[in-house]
Short mmCIF file of C-alpha atoms in Angstrom, two decimals:
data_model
loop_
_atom_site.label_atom_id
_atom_site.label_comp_id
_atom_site.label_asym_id
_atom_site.label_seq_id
_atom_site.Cartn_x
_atom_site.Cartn_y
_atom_site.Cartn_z
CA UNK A 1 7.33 -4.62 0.63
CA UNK A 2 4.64 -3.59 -1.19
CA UNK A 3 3.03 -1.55 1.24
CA UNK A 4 6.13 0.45 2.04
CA UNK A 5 6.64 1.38 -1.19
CA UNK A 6 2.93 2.63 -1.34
CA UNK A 7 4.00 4.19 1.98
CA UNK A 8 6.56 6.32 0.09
CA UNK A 9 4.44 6.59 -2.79
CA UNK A 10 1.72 8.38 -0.22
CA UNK A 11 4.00 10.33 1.54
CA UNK A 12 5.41 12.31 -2.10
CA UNK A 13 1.82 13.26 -3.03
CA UNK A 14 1.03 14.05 0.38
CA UNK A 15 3.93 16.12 0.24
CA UNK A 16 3.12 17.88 -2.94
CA UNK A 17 -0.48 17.89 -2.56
CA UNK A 18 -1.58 18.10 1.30
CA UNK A 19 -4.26 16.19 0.72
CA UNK A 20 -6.26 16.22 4.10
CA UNK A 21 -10.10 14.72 5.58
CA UNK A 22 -11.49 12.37 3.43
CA UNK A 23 -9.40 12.51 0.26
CA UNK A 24 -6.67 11.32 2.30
CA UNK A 25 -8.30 8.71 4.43
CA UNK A 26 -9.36 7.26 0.45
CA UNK A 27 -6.16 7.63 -0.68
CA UNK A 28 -4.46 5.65 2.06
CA UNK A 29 -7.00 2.91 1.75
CA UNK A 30 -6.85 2.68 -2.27
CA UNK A 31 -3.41 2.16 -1.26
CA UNK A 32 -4.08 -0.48 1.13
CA UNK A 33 -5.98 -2.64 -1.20
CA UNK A 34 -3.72 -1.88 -4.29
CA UNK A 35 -0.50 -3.35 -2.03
CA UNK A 36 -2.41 -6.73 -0.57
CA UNK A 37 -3.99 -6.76 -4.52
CA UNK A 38 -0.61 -6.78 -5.86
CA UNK A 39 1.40 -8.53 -3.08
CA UNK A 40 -1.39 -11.36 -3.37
CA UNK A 41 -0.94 -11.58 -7.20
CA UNK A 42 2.62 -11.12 -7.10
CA UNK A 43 3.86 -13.25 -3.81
CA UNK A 44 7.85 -12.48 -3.12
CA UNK A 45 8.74 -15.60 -1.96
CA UNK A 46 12.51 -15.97 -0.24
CA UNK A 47 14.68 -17.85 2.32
CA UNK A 48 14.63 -17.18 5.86
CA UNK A 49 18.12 -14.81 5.01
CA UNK A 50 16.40 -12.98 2.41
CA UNK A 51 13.80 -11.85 4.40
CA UNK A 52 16.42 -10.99 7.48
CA UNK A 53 18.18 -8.85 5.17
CA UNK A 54 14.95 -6.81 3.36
CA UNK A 55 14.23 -6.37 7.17
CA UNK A 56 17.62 -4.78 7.71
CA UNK A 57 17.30 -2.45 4.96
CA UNK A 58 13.85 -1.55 5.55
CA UNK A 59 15.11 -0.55 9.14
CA UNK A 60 18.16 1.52 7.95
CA UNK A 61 15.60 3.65 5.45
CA UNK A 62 12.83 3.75 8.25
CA UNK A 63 15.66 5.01 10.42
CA UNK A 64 17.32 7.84 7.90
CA UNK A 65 14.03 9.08 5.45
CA UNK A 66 12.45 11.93 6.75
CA UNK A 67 9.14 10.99 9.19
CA UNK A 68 6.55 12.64 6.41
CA UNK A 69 7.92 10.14 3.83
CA UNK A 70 7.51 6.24 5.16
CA UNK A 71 7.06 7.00 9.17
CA UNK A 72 3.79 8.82 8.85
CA UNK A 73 2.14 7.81 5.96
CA UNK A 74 2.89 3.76 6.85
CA UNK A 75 1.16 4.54 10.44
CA UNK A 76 -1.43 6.29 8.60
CA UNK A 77 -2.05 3.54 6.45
CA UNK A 78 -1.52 1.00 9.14
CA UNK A 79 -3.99 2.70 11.45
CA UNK A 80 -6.85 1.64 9.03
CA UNK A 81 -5.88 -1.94 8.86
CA UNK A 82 -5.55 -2.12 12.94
CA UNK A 83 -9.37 -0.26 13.09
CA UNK A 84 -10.49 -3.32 10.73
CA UNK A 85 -8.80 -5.94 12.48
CA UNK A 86 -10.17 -4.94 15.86
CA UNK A 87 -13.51 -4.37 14.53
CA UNK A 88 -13.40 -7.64 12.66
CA UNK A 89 -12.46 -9.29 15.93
CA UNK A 90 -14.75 -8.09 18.07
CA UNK A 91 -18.06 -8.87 15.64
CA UNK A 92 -16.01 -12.24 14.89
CA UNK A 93 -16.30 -12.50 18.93
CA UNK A 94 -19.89 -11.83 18.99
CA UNK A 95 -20.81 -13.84 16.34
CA UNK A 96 -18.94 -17.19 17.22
CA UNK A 97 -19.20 -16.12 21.00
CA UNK A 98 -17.03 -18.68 22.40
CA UNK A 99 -16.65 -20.52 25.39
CA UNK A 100 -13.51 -20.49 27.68
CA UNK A 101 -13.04 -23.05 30.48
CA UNK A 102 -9.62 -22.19 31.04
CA UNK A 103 -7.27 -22.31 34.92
CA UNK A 104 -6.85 -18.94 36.55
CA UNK A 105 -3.52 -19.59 35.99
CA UNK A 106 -1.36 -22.65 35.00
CA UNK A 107 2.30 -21.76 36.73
CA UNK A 108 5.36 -19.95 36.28
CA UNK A 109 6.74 -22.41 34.57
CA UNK A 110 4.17 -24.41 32.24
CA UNK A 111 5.24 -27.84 30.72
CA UNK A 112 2.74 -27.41 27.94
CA UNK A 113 3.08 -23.51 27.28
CA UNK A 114 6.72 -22.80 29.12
CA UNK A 115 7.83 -20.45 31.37
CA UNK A 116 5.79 -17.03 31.58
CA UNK A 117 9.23 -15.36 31.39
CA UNK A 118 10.74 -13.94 28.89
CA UNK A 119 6.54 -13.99 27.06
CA UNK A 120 5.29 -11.60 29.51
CA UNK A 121 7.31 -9.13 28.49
CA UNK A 122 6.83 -9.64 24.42
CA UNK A 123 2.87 -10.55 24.06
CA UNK A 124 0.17 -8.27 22.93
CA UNK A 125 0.48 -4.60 23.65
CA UNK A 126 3.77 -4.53 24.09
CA UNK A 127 4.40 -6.68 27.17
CA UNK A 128 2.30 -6.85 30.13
CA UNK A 129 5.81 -5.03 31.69
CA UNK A 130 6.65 -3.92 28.72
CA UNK A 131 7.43 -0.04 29.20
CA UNK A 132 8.54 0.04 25.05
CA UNK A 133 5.71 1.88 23.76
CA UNK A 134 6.48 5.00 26.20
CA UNK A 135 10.23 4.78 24.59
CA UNK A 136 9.16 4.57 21.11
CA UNK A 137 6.48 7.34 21.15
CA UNK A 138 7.89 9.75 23.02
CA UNK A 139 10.35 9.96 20.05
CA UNK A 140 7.82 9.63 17.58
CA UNK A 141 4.53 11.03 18.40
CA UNK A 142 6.29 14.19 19.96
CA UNK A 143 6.99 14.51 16.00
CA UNK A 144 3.65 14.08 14.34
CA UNK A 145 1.10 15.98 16.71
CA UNK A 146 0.52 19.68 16.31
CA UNK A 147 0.24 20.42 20.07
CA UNK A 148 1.36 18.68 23.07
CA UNK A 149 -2.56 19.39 24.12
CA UNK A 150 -3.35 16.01 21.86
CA UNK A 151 -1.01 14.03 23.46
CA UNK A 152 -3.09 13.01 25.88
CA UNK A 153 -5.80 12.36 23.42
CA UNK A 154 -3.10 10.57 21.19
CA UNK A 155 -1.10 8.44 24.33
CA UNK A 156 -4.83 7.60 26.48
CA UNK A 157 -6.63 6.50 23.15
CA UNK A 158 -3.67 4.18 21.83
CA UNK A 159 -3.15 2.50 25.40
CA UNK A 160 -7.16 1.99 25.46
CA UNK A 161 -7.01 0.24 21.87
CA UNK A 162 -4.07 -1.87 22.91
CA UNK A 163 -5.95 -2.49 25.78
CA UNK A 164 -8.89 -3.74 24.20
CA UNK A 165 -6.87 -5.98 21.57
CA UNK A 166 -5.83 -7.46 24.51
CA UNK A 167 -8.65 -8.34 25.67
CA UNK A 168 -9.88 -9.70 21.90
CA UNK A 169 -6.36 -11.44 21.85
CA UNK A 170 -7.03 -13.01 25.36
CA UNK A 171 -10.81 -14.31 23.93
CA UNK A 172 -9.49 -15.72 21.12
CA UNK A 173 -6.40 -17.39 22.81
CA UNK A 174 -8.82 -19.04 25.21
CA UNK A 175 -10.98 -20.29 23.01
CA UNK A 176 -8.61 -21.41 20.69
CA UNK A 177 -7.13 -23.24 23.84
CA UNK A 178 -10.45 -24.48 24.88
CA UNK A 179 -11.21 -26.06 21.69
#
């Protein structure tokens, strides 16, 4: 919660000051650390229907506030935690450099893990069928980029980083299944 709020709070000064380059690549990440700071100190702790219904709002103002206000600035700020977590994952890889001794493959239907259906469509990146990302981003991106010149820039490097987490999510699923 906290971070969308910081979202918002991002958004108005970028708004009124069009901050840009490295003043707003600080900002974003002071905000970062203020929202796990204060969402660590200050845990919101609720039911299962609680949560179901913050979600529910949260989507009705993602879907009706203006892109520059949550939209950009929460993928902005979100972008930075995703470069860390990849980052972290792959020098976590290196470091612990696991071993996998896994089947080339275990079944359609599993009686440890289940069937591969409907998962194959709902795991990392999307879905390995998953054609979602090319629905959601052709509504949003289209939005965001200056020229339809990045897009291919913008649509070949995020399918390259979902790619490669992936591949980190794969490593660690393996050895996490190995151990």
């Amino acid at each position: 919660i906290m971070f969308m709020l910081f979202a918002v709070v991002f958004g108005l000064i970028q708004k009124k000051f069009n901050f840009s380059g490295w003043k707003e690549a600080v900002l974003g990440i002071v905000f970062i650390v203020l929202s796990f700071a204060v969402g660590m100190k200050f845990p919101l702790i609720f039911d299962k229907a609680t949560w179901s219904y913050i979600t529910f709002v949260y989507i009705f103002f993602a879907a009706v506030l203006p892109m520059w206000l949550l939209k950009q600035p929460r993928d902005y700020m979100t972008t930075f935690m995703f470069i860390c977590m990849i980052a972290g994952a792959v020098v976590g890889l290196l470091v612990a450099h696991p071993t996998m001794n896994l089947p080339v493959f275990t079944g359609f239907n599993n009686e440890k893990l289940g069937t591969m259906f409907p998962i194959l469509f709902v795991t990392v990146a999307c879905g390995a069928v998953s054609g979602f990302h090319s629905l959601v981003s052709s509504g949003t991106s289209s939005k965001t980029v200056e020229s339809e010149k990045d897009m291919l820039k913008v649509g070949y490097g995020a399918m390259v980083l979902e790619s490669l987490l992936a591949v980190l999510a794969l490593c660690v699923a393996g050895a996490a299944a190995a151990a």
